[in-house]
Coordinates of C-alpha atoms in Angstrom, one line a residue:
Chain A
M1 CA 94.8 45.2 111.8
T2 CA 95.9 47.7 109.2
K3 CA 94.3 51.0 108.4
K4 CA 94.5 53.0 105.2
R5 CA 92.9 56.2 104.0
V6 CA 92.4 56.3 100.3
V7 CA 90.9 58.5 97.6
L8 CA 89.0 56.6 95.0
T9 CA 88.2 58.1 91.6
F10 CA 85.6 56.3 89.7
P11 CA 85.3 56.3 85.9
T12 CA 81.7 56.9 84.6
N13 CA 81.0 53.3 84.0
Q14 CA 81.9 52.1 87.5
V15 CA 79.8 54.6 89.5
S16 CA 77.0 52.1 89.8
Q17 CA 79.2 49.3 91.2
P18 CA 78.3 48.3 94.8
I19 CA 81.9 48.4 95.9
S20 CA 81.3 48.9 99.6
Y21 CA 79.2 45.7 99.7
H22 CA 82.0 43.7 98.1
L23 CA 84.8 45.2 100.2
V24 CA 82.9 44.2 103.4
K25 CA 81.5 40.9 102.2
D26 CA 84.3 39.5 100.0
Y27 CA 87.3 41.1 101.6
D28 CA 86.3 41.3 105.3
L29 CA 87.2 45.0 105.5
M30 CA 85.7 47.7 107.7
L31 CA 84.8 50.7 105.6
N32 CA 84.4 54.3 106.9
I33 CA 83.3 56.9 104.3
L34 CA 85.0 60.2 105.1
R35 CA 83.7 62.1 102.1
G36 CA 81.9 61.3 98.9
N37 CA 80.9 62.9 95.7
I38 CA 79.3 60.5 93.3
T39 CA 76.5 61.2 90.8
P40 CA 75.2 58.6 88.4
N41 CA 76.6 58.6 84.9
E42 CA 79.4 61.0 86.0
E43 CA 82.9 60.6 87.5
G44 CA 82.8 60.1 91.2
R45 CA 85.2 60.5 94.1
L46 CA 85.1 58.8 97.5
V47 CA 87.4 59.3 100.4
I48 CA 87.4 56.2 102.6
E49 CA 89.2 54.6 105.5
L50 CA 89.7 50.9 105.2
S51 CA 90.7 48.7 108.0
G52 CA 91.3 44.9 108.2
K53 CA 94.1 42.3 107.9
K54 CA 96.9 43.6 105.8
Q55 CA 96.4 40.7 103.3
S56 CA 92.7 41.5 102.9
L57 CA 93.4 45.2 102.6
D58 CA 95.9 44.6 99.7
A59 CA 93.5 42.2 98.0
G60 CA 90.6 44.7 98.4
L61 CA 92.7 47.5 96.9
E62 CA 93.6 45.2 94.0
Y63 CA 90.0 44.5 93.5
L64 CA 89.2 48.2 93.2
K65 CA 92.1 48.8 90.8
G66 CA 90.8 45.9 88.7
L67 CA 87.5 47.7 88.3
G68 CA 89.4 50.6 86.7
I69 CA 89.0 52.7 89.9
E70 CA 92.0 55.0 90.6
V71 CA 93.3 54.5 94.1
E72 CA 95.4 57.2 95.7
S73 CA 96.7 57.4 99.2
L74 CA 95.1 60.3 101.3
A75 CA 98.4 61.3 102.9
R76 CA 99.2 63.8 100.3
D77 CA 95.8 65.4 100.0
I78 CA 96.0 68.6 102.0
K79 CA 99.2 70.5 101.8
W80 CA 100.1 73.1 104.3
H81 CA 102.5 75.7 102.8
E82 CA 104.3 76.8 106.0
N83 CA 106.0 79.7 104.2
K84 CA 102.6 81.2 103.3
C85 CA 101.1 80.7 106.8
T86 CA 101.0 83.8 109.0
H87 CA 99.8 81.9 112.0
C88 CA 96.7 84.0 112.3
T89 CA 94.7 81.0 113.5
A90 CA 91.6 81.6 111.3
C91 CA 91.6 77.9 110.3
I92 CA 91.6 76.6 113.9
P93 CA 87.9 76.7 114.8
T94 CA 86.9 75.0 111.5
C95 CA 89.2 72.0 111.6
P96 CA 87.1 69.1 113.0
T97 CA 90.0 66.8 113.8
Q98 CA 92.5 69.3 115.3
A99 CA 94.9 68.6 112.4
M100 CA 95.5 72.3 112.4
S101 CA 96.5 73.3 116.0
V102 CA 98.1 76.1 117.9
D103 CA 100.7 76.2 120.6
R104 CA 98.9 78.6 123.0
E105 CA 102.1 80.0 124.4
S106 CA 103.8 81.1 121.1
M107 CA 100.5 81.2 119.2
E108 CA 102.2 79.3 116.4
V109 CA 100.1 77.1 114.1
S110 CA 101.1 73.6 113.0
F111 CA 99.6 70.9 110.8
S112 CA 99.4 67.2 111.5
K113 CA 99.0 65.1 108.3
E114 CA 98.0 62.1 110.3
R115 CA 95.0 63.8 111.8
C116 CA 93.8 65.4 108.5
I117 CA 90.8 63.8 106.9
A118 CA 90.9 66.1 103.9
C119 CA 87.4 67.5 104.5
E120 CA 88.6 70.7 102.9
L121 CA 86.8 73.0 105.4
C122 CA 90.0 74.9 106.0
I123 CA 90.6 75.7 102.3
P124 CA 88.3 78.7 101.8
V125 CA 89.1 80.0 105.3
C126 CA 92.8 80.7 104.8
P127 CA 93.3 84.3 103.5
F128 CA 96.8 83.4 102.3
K129 CA 96.1 80.2 100.4
A130 CA 98.5 78.4 102.7
L131 CA 96.3 75.3 102.5
E132 CA 96.0 73.5 99.2
I133 CA 94.1 70.5 98.2
Q134 CA 96.1 68.1 96.1
F135 CA 94.2 65.4 94.3
Chain B
M1 CA 111.8 110.3 137.2
A2 CA 110.7 111.7 133.8
K3 CA 112.7 111.2 130.7
T4 CA 112.6 112.9 127.3
I5 CA 112.8 111.4 123.8
Q6 CA 116.0 113.2 123.2
E7 CA 117.6 111.5 126.3
I8 CA 116.4 108.1 125.1
N9 CA 117.9 108.7 121.7
D10 CA 121.2 109.6 123.3
K11 CA 121.1 106.3 125.2
I12 CA 120.3 104.4 122.0
K13 CA 123.3 106.1 120.4
K14 CA 125.6 105.0 123.2
G15 CA 124.1 101.5 123.1
K16 CA 122.8 101.9 126.6
A17 CA 119.1 102.1 126.0
V18 CA 117.0 99.4 127.7
V19 CA 114.5 98.1 125.2
V20 CA 111.8 95.5 125.9
T21 CA 108.7 94.3 124.1
A22 CA 105.2 94.9 125.3
E23 CA 105.0 91.3 126.3
E24 CA 108.3 91.4 128.3
I25 CA 107.3 94.7 130.2
I26 CA 104.4 92.9 131.8
D27 CA 106.6 90.8 134.2
I28 CA 109.1 93.6 134.7
V29 CA 106.4 96.0 136.0
K30 CA 104.9 93.1 138.1
E31 CA 108.2 92.3 139.7
K32 CA 109.8 95.7 140.1
G33 CA 106.8 98.0 140.2
A34 CA 106.0 100.9 137.8
R35 CA 108.3 103.4 139.4
K36 CA 111.4 101.3 139.1
A37 CA 110.4 99.9 135.7
A38 CA 109.9 103.5 134.4
A39 CA 113.4 104.4 135.6
E40 CA 115.1 101.3 134.1
V41 CA 113.3 100.8 130.8
D42 CA 113.6 103.3 128.0
V43 CA 111.5 101.9 125.2
V44 CA 108.7 99.4 124.9
T45 CA 108.1 97.9 121.4
T46 CA 104.6 96.9 120.2
G47 CA 103.5 95.0 117.1
T48 CA 100.5 94.0 115.0
F49 CA 100.0 92.0 111.9
G50 CA 96.5 91.9 110.6
P51 CA 94.3 92.7 107.6
M52 CA 93.9 96.4 107.2
C53 CA 91.5 97.3 104.3
S54 CA 92.1 101.0 104.2
S55 CA 95.6 100.6 102.7
G56 CA 97.2 101.3 99.4
A57 CA 100.2 102.7 97.6
Y58 CA 100.8 105.5 95.2
F59 CA 103.4 105.3 92.4
N60 CA 105.1 107.7 90.0
V61 CA 105.8 105.3 87.1
G62 CA 107.9 107.8 85.1
H63 CA 107.0 109.5 81.8
T64 CA 106.9 107.7 78.5
K65 CA 108.2 109.0 75.2
P66 CA 106.0 110.3 73.6
R67 CA 104.2 111.3 76.8
I68 CA 100.9 109.8 78.0
K69 CA 98.5 111.3 80.5
L70 CA 97.3 108.3 82.6
G71 CA 95.4 110.8 84.8
G72 CA 91.7 110.7 83.9
G73 CA 92.2 107.5 81.9
T74 CA 92.2 103.8 82.8
S75 CA 95.3 102.1 84.3
L76 CA 95.5 98.5 85.3
L77 CA 98.3 96.7 87.2
N78 CA 98.0 93.0 86.6
D79 CA 94.4 93.7 85.5
V80 CA 93.6 95.4 88.8
P81 CA 92.4 99.0 88.3
C82 CA 94.3 101.9 89.8
Y83 CA 92.9 105.3 90.8
T84 CA 94.0 107.7 88.1
G85 CA 92.5 111.0 89.2
L86 CA 95.9 112.4 89.8
A87 CA 98.7 114.0 87.6
A88 CA 99.9 112.4 84.4
V89 CA 101.9 109.4 85.7
D90 CA 100.8 109.2 89.3
L91 CA 98.7 106.2 90.2
Y92 CA 97.1 105.0 93.5
M93 CA 96.5 101.3 94.0
G94 CA 94.0 100.5 96.7
A95 CA 94.3 97.2 98.6
T96 CA 90.7 96.1 98.1
A97 CA 90.6 96.6 94.3
V98 CA 89.9 93.4 92.4
Q99 CA 90.8 92.3 88.9
V100 CA 88.5 93.5 86.2
N101 CA 87.4 90.0 85.2
D102 CA 86.9 88.7 88.7
P103 CA 83.4 87.2 89.1
K104 CA 83.3 88.7 92.6
N105 CA 80.3 87.3 94.5
S106 CA 78.3 86.4 91.4
V107 CA 79.5 82.9 92.1
Y108 CA 78.9 83.0 95.8
P109 CA 81.1 82.9 97.9
G110 CA 83.7 84.4 95.6
D111 CA 87.4 83.5 95.9
F112 CA 88.8 87.0 95.3
R113 CA 92.2 85.4 94.5
Y114 CA 94.0 88.4 93.3
G115 CA 93.6 92.2 93.9
G116 CA 95.3 95.4 94.7
A117 CA 96.9 94.1 97.9
H118 CA 98.5 91.2 95.9
V119 CA 99.8 93.7 93.3
I120 CA 101.5 95.6 96.2
E121 CA 102.9 92.4 97.6
D122 CA 104.2 91.3 94.1
L123 CA 105.9 94.7 93.6
V124 CA 107.5 94.6 97.0
A125 CA 108.8 91.1 96.2
G126 CA 110.6 92.6 93.2
K127 CA 108.3 91.0 90.6
S128 CA 107.4 92.7 87.3
V129 CA 103.7 93.6 87.0
R130 CA 101.9 94.5 83.8
L131 CA 100.8 98.1 83.4
K132 CA 98.2 98.5 80.8
A133 CA 96.6 101.9 80.3
D134 CA 94.2 103.8 78.0
A135 CA 94.4 107.5 77.8
Y136 CA 92.4 110.2 75.9
G137 CA 95.3 112.0 74.4
T138 CA 96.0 115.7 74.5
D139 CA 98.3 118.1 72.7
C140 CA 101.0 117.8 75.3
Y141 CA 100.3 114.1 76.1
P142 CA 99.5 112.7 72.7
R143 CA 99.9 109.0 73.5
R144 CA 96.7 106.9 73.9
E145 CA 97.9 103.4 74.9
L146 CA 100.5 101.7 77.1
D147 CA 101.3 98.1 77.8
T148 CA 104.5 97.4 79.6
L149 CA 106.0 95.4 82.4
I150 CA 107.2 97.5 85.4
R151 CA 109.0 96.8 88.7
L152 CA 109.2 98.7 91.9
K153 CA 112.8 99.8 91.2
D154 CA 111.8 101.2 87.8
M155 CA 109.5 103.7 89.5
N156 CA 110.5 107.2 90.7
E157 CA 108.5 106.9 93.9
A158 CA 106.5 104.2 95.5
V159 CA 104.8 105.1 98.8
L160 CA 102.6 103.0 101.0
F161 CA 99.9 105.4 102.3
N162 CA 97.2 103.8 104.5
P163 CA 94.3 106.0 105.6
R164 CA 93.3 103.7 108.4
N165 CA 95.4 101.0 110.1
C166 CA 96.1 99.7 113.6
Y167 CA 92.5 99.7 115.0
Q168 CA 92.6 100.2 118.8
N169 CA 90.6 97.1 119.7
Y170 CA 88.0 95.4 117.5
N171 CA 84.8 93.4 117.6
V172 CA 84.6 89.6 118.1
A173 CA 82.5 88.3 115.3
V174 CA 79.9 85.5 115.6
N175 CA 76.9 84.3 113.6
L176 CA 73.6 83.8 115.3
S177 CA 71.7 82.7 112.1
D178 CA 71.2 79.2 110.7
K179 CA 73.4 79.5 107.7
V180 CA 77.1 80.0 107.1
I181 CA 78.1 83.6 106.4
Y182 CA 81.3 85.0 104.8
T183 CA 82.6 88.2 106.3
Y184 CA 85.8 90.3 106.6
M185 CA 86.1 88.5 110.0
G186 CA 86.3 85.2 108.1
R187 CA 83.8 82.4 107.7
L188 CA 81.3 82.4 110.6
L189 CA 79.6 79.1 111.2
P190 CA 75.9 79.1 112.1
R191 CA 74.5 79.2 115.7
L192 CA 77.7 80.4 117.3
G193 CA 79.8 77.9 115.5
N194 CA 82.9 80.0 116.0
A195 CA 84.0 83.4 117.3
N196 CA 86.7 85.3 115.3
Y197 CA 88.7 88.2 116.8
C198 CA 91.2 90.6 115.3
S199 CA 93.7 92.3 117.6
A200 CA 97.2 91.6 118.9
G201 CA 95.8 92.5 122.4
Q202 CA 98.6 93.1 124.9
L203 CA 101.0 93.7 122.0
S204 CA 98.8 96.0 119.9
P205 CA 100.3 99.5 119.5
L206 CA 97.3 101.6 120.5
L207 CA 96.2 99.3 123.4
N208 CA 99.6 100.1 124.9
D209 CA 99.1 103.8 124.6
P210 CA 95.4 104.0 125.2
L211 CA 95.2 107.8 125.5
Y212 CA 97.7 108.6 122.7
K213 CA 100.2 110.1 125.2
T214 CA 103.3 109.2 123.0
M215 CA 102.0 108.4 119.5
G216 CA 101.3 111.4 117.3
I217 CA 101.9 112.9 113.9
G218 CA 105.5 112.2 113.0
T219 CA 106.0 109.2 115.2
R220 CA 108.5 106.9 113.4
I221 CA 107.3 103.3 113.2
F222 CA 108.1 99.8 111.7
L223 CA 105.9 99.6 108.6
G224 CA 105.8 96.6 106.3
G225 CA 109.4 95.7 107.2
G226 CA 110.7 99.2 106.5
E227 CA 110.5 102.5 108.3
G228 CA 107.4 104.6 108.2
Y229 CA 105.5 107.4 110.0
I230 CA 102.2 108.0 111.7
V231 CA 101.0 110.9 109.5
W232 CA 97.5 111.6 110.9
N233 CA 94.8 109.9 112.9
G234 CA 93.2 107.2 110.9
T235 CA 89.7 107.5 109.4
Q236 CA 86.9 106.6 111.8
H237 CA 89.2 107.6 114.7
N238 CA 86.8 107.4 117.6
P239 CA 88.5 108.0 120.9
G240 CA 85.3 108.8 122.8
V241 CA 84.0 105.2 123.4
K242 CA 83.6 103.6 126.8
R243 CA 86.8 102.7 128.4
S244 CA 87.9 100.3 131.2
K245 CA 89.6 101.6 134.4
N246 CA 93.0 101.1 132.8
D247 CA 91.9 103.6 130.1
T248 CA 91.8 101.0 127.3
P249 CA 88.8 101.2 125.1
R250 CA 86.2 98.4 125.3
F251 CA 85.0 99.0 121.7
P252 CA 86.9 99.8 118.5
A253 CA 88.3 103.3 119.1
G254 CA 91.4 105.0 117.8
T255 CA 93.1 104.4 114.4
L256 CA 96.3 105.6 112.6
A257 CA 97.0 106.8 109.1
V258 CA 100.5 105.7 108.2
M259 CA 103.0 106.2 105.4
G260 CA 106.3 104.9 104.3
D261 CA 108.7 104.2 101.4
L262 CA 107.4 101.0 99.7
K263 CA 110.9 100.3 98.3
Q264 CA 112.2 99.6 101.8
M265 CA 109.5 97.1 102.6
S266 CA 109.3 93.3 102.5
P267 CA 106.7 90.9 101.2
E268 CA 107.0 89.1 104.6
W269 CA 105.3 92.1 106.3
L270 CA 102.9 93.2 103.5
K271 CA 100.7 90.4 102.3
G272 CA 97.8 90.2 100.1
A273 CA 94.9 88.4 101.7
S274 CA 91.7 86.9 100.1
F275 CA 88.6 86.6 102.3
T276 CA 86.2 84.2 100.7
G277 CA 82.9 85.8 99.9
Y278 CA 84.2 89.2 101.1
G279 CA 87.1 90.4 99.0
V280 CA 90.8 91.3 99.0
T281 CA 92.7 93.1 101.7
L282 CA 96.3 93.9 102.7
T283 CA 97.8 92.4 105.8
V284 CA 100.2 95.0 107.2
G285 CA 102.9 94.6 109.8
I286 CA 103.2 97.6 112.1
G287 CA 105.4 98.1 115.1
V288 CA 105.3 101.3 117.2
P289 CA 108.0 102.1 119.8
I290 CA 106.7 103.7 123.0
P291 CA 109.2 105.9 124.8
I292 CA 108.9 105.4 128.6
L293 CA 108.8 109.0 129.6
N294 CA 107.1 108.4 133.0
E295 CA 105.5 106.0 135.3
Q296 CA 102.0 106.3 133.9
I297 CA 103.3 105.4 130.4
V298 CA 105.0 102.3 131.6
R299 CA 101.9 101.3 133.5
Y300 CA 99.9 101.5 130.3
T301 CA 102.4 99.3 128.4
A302 CA 102.2 96.6 131.1
V303 CA 98.6 95.9 130.2
R304 CA 97.8 92.2 129.9
D305 CA 95.4 90.2 127.7
E306 CA 93.3 89.5 130.8
D307 CA 92.8 93.3 131.3
L308 CA 91.7 94.0 127.7
V309 CA 88.1 93.4 126.7
A310 CA 86.2 93.2 123.4
Q311 CA 82.6 93.0 122.4
V312 CA 81.0 89.9 120.8
V313 CA 78.9 91.1 117.9
D314 CA 76.5 89.2 115.7
Y315 CA 77.5 89.5 112.0
S316 CA 74.4 87.8 110.5
K317 CA 72.0 90.5 111.4
N318 CA 73.2 93.1 114.0
Y319 CA 76.3 94.2 112.2
P320 CA 74.9 94.5 108.7
E321 CA 71.6 96.1 109.9
V322 CA 73.5 98.4 112.4
V323 CA 71.6 97.1 115.4
P324 CA 73.5 98.3 118.4
G325 CA 74.3 95.8 121.2
S326 CA 76.9 93.3 122.3
I327 CA 76.2 89.6 123.0
A328 CA 78.9 89.5 125.6
E329 CA 82.2 91.1 126.7
V330 CA 85.2 88.8 126.7
T331 CA 88.9 89.3 127.4
Y332 CA 91.7 88.7 125.0
A333 CA 93.1 86.1 127.4
Q334 CA 89.8 84.1 127.0
L335 CA 89.9 84.6 123.2
K336 CA 93.5 83.4 123.0
S337 CA 92.8 80.3 125.1
G338 CA 90.9 78.8 122.1
S339 CA 87.3 79.0 123.2
I340 CA 84.9 81.3 125.0
E341 CA 81.6 80.6 126.7
L342 CA 78.5 82.2 125.1
S343 CA 74.9 81.5 126.0
G344 CA 76.0 78.3 127.8
K345 CA 77.9 77.1 124.8
T346 CA 81.7 76.6 124.3
V347 CA 82.5 78.5 121.2
P348 CA 85.9 77.9 119.5
T349 CA 87.9 81.1 118.7
G350 CA 89.9 82.0 115.6
G351 CA 92.3 84.9 115.1
I352 CA 92.3 87.1 112.0
S353 CA 95.3 89.1 113.2
S354 CA 98.4 87.0 113.9
Y355 CA 99.7 87.3 117.5
N356 CA 102.7 85.2 116.6
R357 CA 103.8 87.6 113.9
A358 CA 103.0 90.7 116.1
K359 CA 105.4 89.2 118.6
T360 CA 108.1 88.8 115.9
I361 CA 107.6 92.5 114.8
A362 CA 107.9 93.8 118.4
G363 CA 111.1 91.7 118.6
L364 CA 112.5 93.0 115.3
L365 CA 111.8 96.6 116.3
K366 CA 113.5 96.0 119.7
E367 CA 116.6 94.6 117.8
R368 CA 116.7 97.6 115.4
I369 CA 116.7 100.0 118.3
Q370 CA 119.3 98.1 120.2
E371 CA 121.5 98.0 117.1
K372 CA 121.2 101.8 116.6
Q373 CA 119.3 101.3 113.3
F374 CA 116.2 102.9 114.6
Y375 CA 115.8 106.1 116.6
L376 CA 112.7 107.5 118.1
S377 CA 111.1 110.7 116.7
E378 CA 109.3 113.5 118.5
P379 CA 105.7 113.8 117.3
V380 CA 105.0 117.3 115.9
A381 CA 101.3 117.1 117.0
G382 CA 99.2 114.8 119.0
L383 CA 96.2 112.6 118.0
P384 CA 92.7 113.7 119.0
S385 CA 92.0 112.1 122.3
V386 CA 89.0 111.6 124.7
D387 CA 88.6 115.3 125.2
A388 CA 88.4 116.0 121.4
D389 CA 84.6 115.6 121.4
I390 CA 84.6 113.5 118.2
Q391 CA 81.3 112.1 117.2
F392 CA 81.3 108.9 115.0
K393 CA 78.8 109.7 112.3
M394 CA 76.7 107.4 110.2
L395 CA 75.9 108.6 106.7
N396 CA 72.8 110.8 106.9
E397 CA 71.2 110.0 103.5
R398 CA 69.3 112.7 101.8
P399 CA 67.8 111.3 98.7
A400 CA 68.6 113.4 95.6
K401 CA 65.6 114.7 93.7
Q402 CA 64.6 112.5 90.8
H403 CA 64.5 114.4 87.5

């Protein structure tokens, strides 16, 4: 079983494609939508987590690319600029996955890429612009 | 065994002064007792690093040839307006000023990406900023326009002058409404979604000297990475609020006005901050040394987060509408644990002031004193205390007659 979080950017003409149906039915993949922004006749963006056999996963991603959908890994989506962070902890209560966390002894903030689902809730909360979305 | 500031300075000079931070003193007093601790320890260093809106800097940018009178005209630094109601080439940049083309909250919530505080940070970082000015022209100052790059080192004087910093305690902000609100205490999620606090608690300068026994006008401090002074009480200084048995205020109370040479400071300890939907402010690093003159003073500095309380205030209605009342009283130990219990709900907490950085500042100040780079100063006058009978006034509006 392999898991992968990806950001899909759809060109206008592909927005109406029922890709989730095909990924489940034809490629036997589990699909978890983390975030979506798709409007008909416009460009759309979907952040999904795909899991399944490695072979099926690769084939599923190839299928998406074949449709002209841009596929990017989620790992580089939110960047924490440590040098800009003042460890104030303002971001902590808004992070739903504890990707931003605090050592309660030193009150030092740290960021775990693995836990981040790129929900962007932290972005407007940081007064020092230490968190940046990178699409 | 009482000591004097002069005696402490002599010890610093000889490299014999015992200096500890406001965190370290807690265990020392617990283990040795206040009497022994007061005899052994000479200085306790405090620290805070939080957004302080009532901050700014004044500059003398030097005269142009031919001369221009910026006073009474319009001057922008990186498109942020300065106050020009001073002499010909003196300007004051306030931390909360925003760029002239900023959409502010017309696109709600506004980003407020760059303002006066960022200009101050850029200057301190050694960057060039653009000074653009319009003047009306006089016989002695004929020039009407100016557009130049300028750095801090080009200026004659650059002085940080903050009318209100270092709040002695602060509210814990929550939102009881059904929608997200954007405040100077950060984004507050609906129905008690989070609780934000803003104090360094047991490290905070004025919480370690609750009745202003050692801090006064002329006290030398760590300011923005350089050296500065307490020059007055801060605006809204309100010592008369309810206090705990340990004399610390349970509500926002005393404040400090501080001043120092901007050219000595560092961008690490003076940072522009953008509060979404609210505006721009300056995050200021301040450390105040407390001379341990007697047992009572050392007992004050040993205050712990669990002995310091703050009021939980609703910022959706009560704060803006000035409805008095507190939802709950919580300790800084609870706030720092990551969550508090309110109305049967576990509410996650977030800091606006950085405890981690406050600790670094207290440590830096301790090092400077130990390395004989920083001596204590004798205040020339005290700050108004609980006996001063200060009344905190709201604005009594008296509508002007319509003509």
